[in-house]
PDB file of N, CA and C in Angstrom:
ATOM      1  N   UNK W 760     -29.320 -10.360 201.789  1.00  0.00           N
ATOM      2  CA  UNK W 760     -29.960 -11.534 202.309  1.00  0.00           C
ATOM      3  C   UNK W 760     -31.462 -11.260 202.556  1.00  0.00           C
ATOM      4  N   UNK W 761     -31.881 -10.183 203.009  1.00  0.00           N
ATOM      5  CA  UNK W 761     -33.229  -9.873 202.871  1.00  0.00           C
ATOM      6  C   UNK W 761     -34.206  -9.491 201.920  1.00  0.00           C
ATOM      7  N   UNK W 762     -33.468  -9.414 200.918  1.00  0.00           N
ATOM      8  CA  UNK W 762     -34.258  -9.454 199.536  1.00  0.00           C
ATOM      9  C   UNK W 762     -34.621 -10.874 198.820  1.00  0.00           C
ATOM     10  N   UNK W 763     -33.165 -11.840 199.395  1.00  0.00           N
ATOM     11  CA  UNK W 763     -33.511 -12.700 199.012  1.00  0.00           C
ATOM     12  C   UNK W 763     -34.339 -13.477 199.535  1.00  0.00           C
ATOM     13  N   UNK W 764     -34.789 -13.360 201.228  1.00  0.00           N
ATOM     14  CA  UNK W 764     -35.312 -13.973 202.140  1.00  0.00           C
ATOM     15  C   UNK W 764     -37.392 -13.443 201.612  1.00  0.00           C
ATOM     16  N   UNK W 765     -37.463 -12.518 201.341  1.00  0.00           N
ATOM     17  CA  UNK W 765     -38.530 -11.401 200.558  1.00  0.00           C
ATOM     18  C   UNK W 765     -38.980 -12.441 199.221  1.00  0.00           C
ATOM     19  N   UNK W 766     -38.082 -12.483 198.644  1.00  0.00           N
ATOM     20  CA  UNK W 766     -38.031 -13.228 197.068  1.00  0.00           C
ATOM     21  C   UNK W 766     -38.641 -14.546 197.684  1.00  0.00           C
ATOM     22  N   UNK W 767     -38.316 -15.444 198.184  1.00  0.00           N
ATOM     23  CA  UNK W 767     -38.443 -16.681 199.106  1.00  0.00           C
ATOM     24  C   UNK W 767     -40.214 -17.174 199.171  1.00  0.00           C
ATOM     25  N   UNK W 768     -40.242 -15.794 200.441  1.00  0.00           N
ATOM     26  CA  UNK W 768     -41.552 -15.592 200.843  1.00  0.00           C
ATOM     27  C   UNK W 768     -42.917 -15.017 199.824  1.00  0.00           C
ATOM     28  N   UNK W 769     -42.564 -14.320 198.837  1.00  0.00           N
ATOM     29  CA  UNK W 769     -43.336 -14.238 197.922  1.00  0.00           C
ATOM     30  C   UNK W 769     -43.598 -15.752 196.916  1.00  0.00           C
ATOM     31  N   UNK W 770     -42.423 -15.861 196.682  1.00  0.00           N
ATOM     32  CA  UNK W 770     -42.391 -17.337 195.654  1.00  0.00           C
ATOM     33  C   UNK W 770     -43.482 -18.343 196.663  1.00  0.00           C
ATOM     34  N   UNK W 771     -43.061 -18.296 197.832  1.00  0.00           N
ATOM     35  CA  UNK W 771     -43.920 -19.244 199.116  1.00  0.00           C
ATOM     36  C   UNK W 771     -45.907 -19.099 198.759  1.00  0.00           C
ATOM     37  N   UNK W 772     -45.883 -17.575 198.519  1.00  0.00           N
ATOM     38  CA  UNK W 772     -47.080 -17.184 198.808  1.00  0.00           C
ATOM     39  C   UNK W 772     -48.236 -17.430 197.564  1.00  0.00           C
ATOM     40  N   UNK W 773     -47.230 -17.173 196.052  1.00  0.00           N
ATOM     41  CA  UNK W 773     -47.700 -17.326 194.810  1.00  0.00           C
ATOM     42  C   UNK W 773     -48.625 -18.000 194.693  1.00  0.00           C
ATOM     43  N   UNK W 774     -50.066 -18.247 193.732  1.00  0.00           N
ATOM     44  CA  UNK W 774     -51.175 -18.924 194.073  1.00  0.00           C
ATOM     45  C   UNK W 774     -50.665 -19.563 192.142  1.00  0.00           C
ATOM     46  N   UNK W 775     -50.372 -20.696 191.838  1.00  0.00           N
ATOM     47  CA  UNK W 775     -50.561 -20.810 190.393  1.00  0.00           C
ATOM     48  C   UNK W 775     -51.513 -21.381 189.487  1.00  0.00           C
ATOM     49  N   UNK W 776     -52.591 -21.235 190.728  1.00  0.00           N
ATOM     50  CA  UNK W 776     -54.079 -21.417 190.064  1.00  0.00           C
ATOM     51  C   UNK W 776     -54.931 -20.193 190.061  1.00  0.00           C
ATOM     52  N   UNK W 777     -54.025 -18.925 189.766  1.00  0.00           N
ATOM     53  CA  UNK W 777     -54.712 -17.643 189.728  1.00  0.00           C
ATOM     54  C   UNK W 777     -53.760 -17.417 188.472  1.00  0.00           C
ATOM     55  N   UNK W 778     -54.185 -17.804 187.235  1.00  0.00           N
ATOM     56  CA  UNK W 778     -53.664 -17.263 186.236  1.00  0.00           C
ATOM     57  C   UNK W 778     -53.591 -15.969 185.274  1.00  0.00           C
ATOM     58  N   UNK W 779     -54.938 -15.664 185.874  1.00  0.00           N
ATOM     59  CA  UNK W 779     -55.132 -14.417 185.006  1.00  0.00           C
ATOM     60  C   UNK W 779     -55.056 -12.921 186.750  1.00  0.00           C
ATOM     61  N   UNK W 780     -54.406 -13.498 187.360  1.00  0.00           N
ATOM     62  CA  UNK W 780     -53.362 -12.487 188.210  1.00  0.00           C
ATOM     63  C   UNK W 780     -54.799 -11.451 188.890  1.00  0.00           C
ATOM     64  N   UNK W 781     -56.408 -11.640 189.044  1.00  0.00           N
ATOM     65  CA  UNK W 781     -57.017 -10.848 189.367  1.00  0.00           C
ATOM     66  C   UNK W 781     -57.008 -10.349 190.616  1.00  0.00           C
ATOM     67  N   UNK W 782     -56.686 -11.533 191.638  1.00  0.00           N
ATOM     68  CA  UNK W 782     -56.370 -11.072 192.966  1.00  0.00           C
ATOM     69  C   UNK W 782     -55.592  -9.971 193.431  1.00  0.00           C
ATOM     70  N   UNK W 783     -56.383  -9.518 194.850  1.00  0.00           N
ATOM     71  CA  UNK W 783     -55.662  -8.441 195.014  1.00  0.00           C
ATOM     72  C   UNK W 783     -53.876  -8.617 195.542  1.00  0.00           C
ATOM     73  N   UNK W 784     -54.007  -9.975 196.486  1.00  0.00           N
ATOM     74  CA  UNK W 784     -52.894 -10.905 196.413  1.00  0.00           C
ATOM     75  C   UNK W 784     -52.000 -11.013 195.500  1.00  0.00           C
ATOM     76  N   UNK W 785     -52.271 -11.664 194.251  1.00  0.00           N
ATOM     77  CA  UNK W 785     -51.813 -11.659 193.314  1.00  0.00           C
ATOM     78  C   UNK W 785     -51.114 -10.010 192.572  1.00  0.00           C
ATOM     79  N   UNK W 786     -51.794  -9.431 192.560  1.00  0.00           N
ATOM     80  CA  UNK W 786     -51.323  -8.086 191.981  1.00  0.00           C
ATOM     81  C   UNK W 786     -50.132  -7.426 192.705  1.00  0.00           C
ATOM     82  N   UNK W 787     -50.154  -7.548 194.290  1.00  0.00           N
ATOM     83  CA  UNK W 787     -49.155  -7.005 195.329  1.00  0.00           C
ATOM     84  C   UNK W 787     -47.810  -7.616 195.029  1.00  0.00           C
ATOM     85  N   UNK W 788     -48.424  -9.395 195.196  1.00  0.00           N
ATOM     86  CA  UNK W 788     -47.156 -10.115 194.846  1.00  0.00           C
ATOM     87  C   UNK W 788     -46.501  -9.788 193.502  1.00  0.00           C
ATOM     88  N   UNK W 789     -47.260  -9.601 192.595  1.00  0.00           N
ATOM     89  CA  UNK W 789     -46.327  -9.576 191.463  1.00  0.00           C
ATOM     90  C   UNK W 789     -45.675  -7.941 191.757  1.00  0.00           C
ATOM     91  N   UNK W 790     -45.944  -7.370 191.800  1.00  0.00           N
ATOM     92  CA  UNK W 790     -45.294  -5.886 192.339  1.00  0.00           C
ATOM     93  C   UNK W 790     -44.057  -6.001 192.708  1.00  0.00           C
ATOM     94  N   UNK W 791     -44.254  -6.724 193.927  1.00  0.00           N
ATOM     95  CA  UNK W 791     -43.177  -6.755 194.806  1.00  0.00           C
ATOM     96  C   UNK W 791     -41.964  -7.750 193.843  1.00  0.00           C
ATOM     97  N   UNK W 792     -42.513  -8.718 193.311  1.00  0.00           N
ATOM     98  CA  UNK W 792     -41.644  -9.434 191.904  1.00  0.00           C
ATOM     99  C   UNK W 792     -40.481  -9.148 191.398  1.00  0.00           C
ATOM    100  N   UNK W 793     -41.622  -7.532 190.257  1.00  0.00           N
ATOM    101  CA  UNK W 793     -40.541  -6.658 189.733  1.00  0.00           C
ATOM    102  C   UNK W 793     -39.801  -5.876 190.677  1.00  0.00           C
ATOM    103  N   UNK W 794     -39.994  -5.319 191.743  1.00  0.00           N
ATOM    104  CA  UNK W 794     -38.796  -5.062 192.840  1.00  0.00           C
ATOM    105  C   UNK W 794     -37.784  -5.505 193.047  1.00  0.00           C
ATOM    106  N   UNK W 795     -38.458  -6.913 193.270  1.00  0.00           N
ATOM    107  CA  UNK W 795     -36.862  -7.690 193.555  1.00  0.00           C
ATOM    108  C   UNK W 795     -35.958  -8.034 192.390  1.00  0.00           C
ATOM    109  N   UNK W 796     -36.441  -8.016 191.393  1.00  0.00           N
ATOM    110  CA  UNK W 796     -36.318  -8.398 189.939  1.00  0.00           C
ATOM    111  C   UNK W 796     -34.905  -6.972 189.582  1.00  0.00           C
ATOM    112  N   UNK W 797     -35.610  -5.970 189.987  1.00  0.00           N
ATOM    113  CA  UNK W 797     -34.653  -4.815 189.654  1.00  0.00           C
ATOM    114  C   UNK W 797     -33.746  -4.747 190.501  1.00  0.00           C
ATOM    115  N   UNK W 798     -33.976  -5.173 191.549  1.00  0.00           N
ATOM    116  CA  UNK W 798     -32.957  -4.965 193.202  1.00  0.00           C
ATOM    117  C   UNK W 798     -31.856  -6.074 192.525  1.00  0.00           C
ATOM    118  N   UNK W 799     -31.708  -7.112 191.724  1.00  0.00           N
ATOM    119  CA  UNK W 799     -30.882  -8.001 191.224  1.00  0.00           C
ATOM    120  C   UNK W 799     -30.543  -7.535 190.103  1.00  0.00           C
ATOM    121  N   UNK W 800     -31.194  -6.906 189.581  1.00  0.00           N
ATOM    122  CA  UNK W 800     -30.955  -6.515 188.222  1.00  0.00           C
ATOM    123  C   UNK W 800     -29.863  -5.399 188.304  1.00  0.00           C
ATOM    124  N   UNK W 801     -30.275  -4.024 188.824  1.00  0.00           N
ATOM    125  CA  UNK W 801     -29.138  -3.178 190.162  1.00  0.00           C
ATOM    126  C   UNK W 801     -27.792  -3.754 190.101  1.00  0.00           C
ATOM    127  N   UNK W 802     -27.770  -4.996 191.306  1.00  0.00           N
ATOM    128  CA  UNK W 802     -26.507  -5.181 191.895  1.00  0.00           C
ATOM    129  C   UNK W 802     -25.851  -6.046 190.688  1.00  0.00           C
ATOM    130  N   UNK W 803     -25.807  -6.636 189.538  1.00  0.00           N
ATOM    131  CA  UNK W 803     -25.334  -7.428 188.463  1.00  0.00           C
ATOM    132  C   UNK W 803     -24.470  -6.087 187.633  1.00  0.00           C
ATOM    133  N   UNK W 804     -25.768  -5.247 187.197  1.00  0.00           N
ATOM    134  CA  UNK W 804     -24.844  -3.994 186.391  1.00  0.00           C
ATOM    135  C   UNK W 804     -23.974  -3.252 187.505  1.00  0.00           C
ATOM    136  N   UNK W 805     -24.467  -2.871 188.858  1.00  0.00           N
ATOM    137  CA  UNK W 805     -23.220  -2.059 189.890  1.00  0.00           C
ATOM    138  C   UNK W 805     -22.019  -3.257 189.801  1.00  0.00           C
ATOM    139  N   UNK W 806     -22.055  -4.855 190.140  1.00  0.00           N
ATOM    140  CA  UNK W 806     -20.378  -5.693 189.846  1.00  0.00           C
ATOM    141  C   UNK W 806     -19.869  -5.063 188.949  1.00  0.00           C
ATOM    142  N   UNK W 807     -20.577  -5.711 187.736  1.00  0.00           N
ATOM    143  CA  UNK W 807     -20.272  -5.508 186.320  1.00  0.00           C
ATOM    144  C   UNK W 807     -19.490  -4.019 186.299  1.00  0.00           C
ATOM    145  N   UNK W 808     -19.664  -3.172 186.674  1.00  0.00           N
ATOM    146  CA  UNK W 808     -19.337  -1.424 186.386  1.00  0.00           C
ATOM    147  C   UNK W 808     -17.750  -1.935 187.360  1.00  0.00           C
ATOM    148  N   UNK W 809     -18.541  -2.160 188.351  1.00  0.00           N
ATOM    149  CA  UNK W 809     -16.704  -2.389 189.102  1.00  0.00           C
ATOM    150  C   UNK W 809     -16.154  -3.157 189.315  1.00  0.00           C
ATOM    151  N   UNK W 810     -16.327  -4.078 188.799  1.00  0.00           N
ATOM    152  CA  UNK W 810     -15.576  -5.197 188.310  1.00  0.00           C
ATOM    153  C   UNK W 810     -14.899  -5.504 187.033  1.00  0.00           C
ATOM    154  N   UNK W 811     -15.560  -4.888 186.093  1.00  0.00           N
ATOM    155  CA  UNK W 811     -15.631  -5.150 184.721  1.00  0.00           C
ATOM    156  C   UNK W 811     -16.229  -6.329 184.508  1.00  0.00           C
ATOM    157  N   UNK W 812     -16.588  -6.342 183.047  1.00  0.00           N
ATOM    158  CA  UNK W 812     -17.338  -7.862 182.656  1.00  0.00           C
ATOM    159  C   UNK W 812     -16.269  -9.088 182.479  1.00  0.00           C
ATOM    160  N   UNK W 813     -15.461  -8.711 181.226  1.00  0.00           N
ATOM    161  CA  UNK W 813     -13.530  -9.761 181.454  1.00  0.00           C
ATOM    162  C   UNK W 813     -13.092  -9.058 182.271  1.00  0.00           C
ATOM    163  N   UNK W 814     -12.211 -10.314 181.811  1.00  0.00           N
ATOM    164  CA  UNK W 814     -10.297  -9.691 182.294  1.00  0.00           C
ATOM    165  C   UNK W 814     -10.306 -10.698 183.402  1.00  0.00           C
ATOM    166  N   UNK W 815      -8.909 -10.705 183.825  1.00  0.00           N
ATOM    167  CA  UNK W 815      -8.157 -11.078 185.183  1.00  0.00           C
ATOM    168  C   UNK W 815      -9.243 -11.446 186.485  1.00  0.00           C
ATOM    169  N   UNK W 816      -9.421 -10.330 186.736  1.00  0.00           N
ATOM    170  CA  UNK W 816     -10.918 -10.010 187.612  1.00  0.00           C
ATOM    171  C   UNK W 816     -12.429  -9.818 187.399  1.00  0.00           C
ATOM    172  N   UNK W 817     -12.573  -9.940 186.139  1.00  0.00           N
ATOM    173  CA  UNK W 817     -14.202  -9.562 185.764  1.00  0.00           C
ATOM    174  C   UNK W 817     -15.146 -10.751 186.500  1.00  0.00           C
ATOM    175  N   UNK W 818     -16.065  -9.993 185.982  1.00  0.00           N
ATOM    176  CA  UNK W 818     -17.449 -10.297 186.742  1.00  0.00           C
ATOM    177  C   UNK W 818     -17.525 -11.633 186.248  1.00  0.00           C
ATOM    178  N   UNK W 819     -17.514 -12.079 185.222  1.00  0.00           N
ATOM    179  CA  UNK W 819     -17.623 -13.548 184.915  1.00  0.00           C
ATOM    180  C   UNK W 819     -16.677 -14.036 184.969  1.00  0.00           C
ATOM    181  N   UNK W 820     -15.314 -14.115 185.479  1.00  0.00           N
ATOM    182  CA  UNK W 820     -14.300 -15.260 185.538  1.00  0.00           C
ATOM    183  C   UNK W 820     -14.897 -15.513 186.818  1.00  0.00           C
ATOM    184  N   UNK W 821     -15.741 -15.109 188.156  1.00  0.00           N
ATOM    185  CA  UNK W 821     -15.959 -15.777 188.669  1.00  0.00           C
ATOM    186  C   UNK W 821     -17.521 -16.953 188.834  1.00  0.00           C
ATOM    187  N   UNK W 822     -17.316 -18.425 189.317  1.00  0.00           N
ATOM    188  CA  UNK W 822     -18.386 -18.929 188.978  1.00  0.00           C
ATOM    189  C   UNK W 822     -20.456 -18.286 190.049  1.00  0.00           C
ATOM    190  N   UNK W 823     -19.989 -18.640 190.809  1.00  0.00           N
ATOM    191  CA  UNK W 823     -21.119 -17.592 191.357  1.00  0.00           C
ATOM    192  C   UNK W 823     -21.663 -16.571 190.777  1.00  0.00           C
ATOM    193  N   UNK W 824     -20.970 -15.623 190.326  1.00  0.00           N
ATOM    194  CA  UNK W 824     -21.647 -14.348 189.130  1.00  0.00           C
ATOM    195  C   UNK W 824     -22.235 -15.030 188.225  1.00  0.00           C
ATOM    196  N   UNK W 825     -21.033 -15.939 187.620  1.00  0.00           N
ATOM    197  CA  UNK W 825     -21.981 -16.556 186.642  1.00  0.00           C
ATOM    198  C   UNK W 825     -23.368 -17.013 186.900  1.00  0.00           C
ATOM    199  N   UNK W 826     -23.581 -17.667 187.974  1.00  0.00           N
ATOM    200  CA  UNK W 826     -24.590 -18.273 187.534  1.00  0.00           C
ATOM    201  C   UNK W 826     -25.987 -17.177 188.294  1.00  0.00           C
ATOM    202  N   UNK W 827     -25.238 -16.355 189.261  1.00  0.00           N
ATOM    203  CA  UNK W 827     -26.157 -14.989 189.830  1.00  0.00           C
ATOM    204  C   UNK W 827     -26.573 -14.259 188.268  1.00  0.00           C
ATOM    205  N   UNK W 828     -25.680 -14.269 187.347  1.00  0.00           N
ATOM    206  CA  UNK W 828     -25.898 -13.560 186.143  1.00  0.00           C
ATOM    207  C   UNK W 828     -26.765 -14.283 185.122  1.00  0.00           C
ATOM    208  N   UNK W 829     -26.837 -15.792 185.058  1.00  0.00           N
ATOM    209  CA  UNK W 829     -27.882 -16.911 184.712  1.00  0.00           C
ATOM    210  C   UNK W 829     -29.232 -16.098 185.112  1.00  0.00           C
ATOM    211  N   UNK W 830     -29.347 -16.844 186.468  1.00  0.00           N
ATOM    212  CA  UNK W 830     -30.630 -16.412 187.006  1.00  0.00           C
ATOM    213  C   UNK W 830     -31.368 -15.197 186.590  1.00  0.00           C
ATOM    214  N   UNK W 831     -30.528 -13.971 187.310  1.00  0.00           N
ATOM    215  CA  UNK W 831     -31.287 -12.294 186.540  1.00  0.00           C
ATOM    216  C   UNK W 831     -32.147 -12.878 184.874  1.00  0.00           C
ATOM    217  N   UNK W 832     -30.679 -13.036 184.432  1.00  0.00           N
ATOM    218  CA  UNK W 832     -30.761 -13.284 182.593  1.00  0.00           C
ATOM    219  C   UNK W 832     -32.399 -14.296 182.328  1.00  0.00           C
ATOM    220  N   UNK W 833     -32.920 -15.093 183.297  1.00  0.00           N
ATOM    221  CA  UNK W 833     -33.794 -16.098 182.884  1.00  0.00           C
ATOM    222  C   UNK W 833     -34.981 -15.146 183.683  1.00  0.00           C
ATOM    223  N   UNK W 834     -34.624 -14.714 184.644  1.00  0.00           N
ATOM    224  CA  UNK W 834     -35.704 -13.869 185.575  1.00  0.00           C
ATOM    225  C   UNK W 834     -36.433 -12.860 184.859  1.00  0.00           C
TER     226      UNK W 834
END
């Protein structure tokens, strides 16, 4: 919940009239981005490993993964 609360507050902070990212603002935030980016990226392959991807129980028969697995995938 605090990564996602992190993710939140950055998205909050984003300037999207700084396109070419020179700020020092800008540079931190995107940092912190790919952090969270991998911190999701992480917990999708750790389900996936123990969950499996099919089957009975895999990671995608349920809908929430799915769409937690959307998001990463578009992120």
């Amino acid at each position: 919940m605090f990564v996602i609360l992190i993710n939140c507050v950055t998205l909050a902070m984003y300037n999207p009239l700084d396109p070419q990212c020179i700020s020092t603002r800008c540079q931190v935030l995107e940092h912190v981005e790919h952090v969270v980016f991998a911190f999701f990226f992480a917990e999708m392959v750790i389900k996936m490993l123990a969950m499996g991807v099919t089957g009975k129980k895999g990671y995608l028969q349920d809908k929430w993964n799915r769409l937690d697995c959307f998001i990463v995938v578009i992120g």
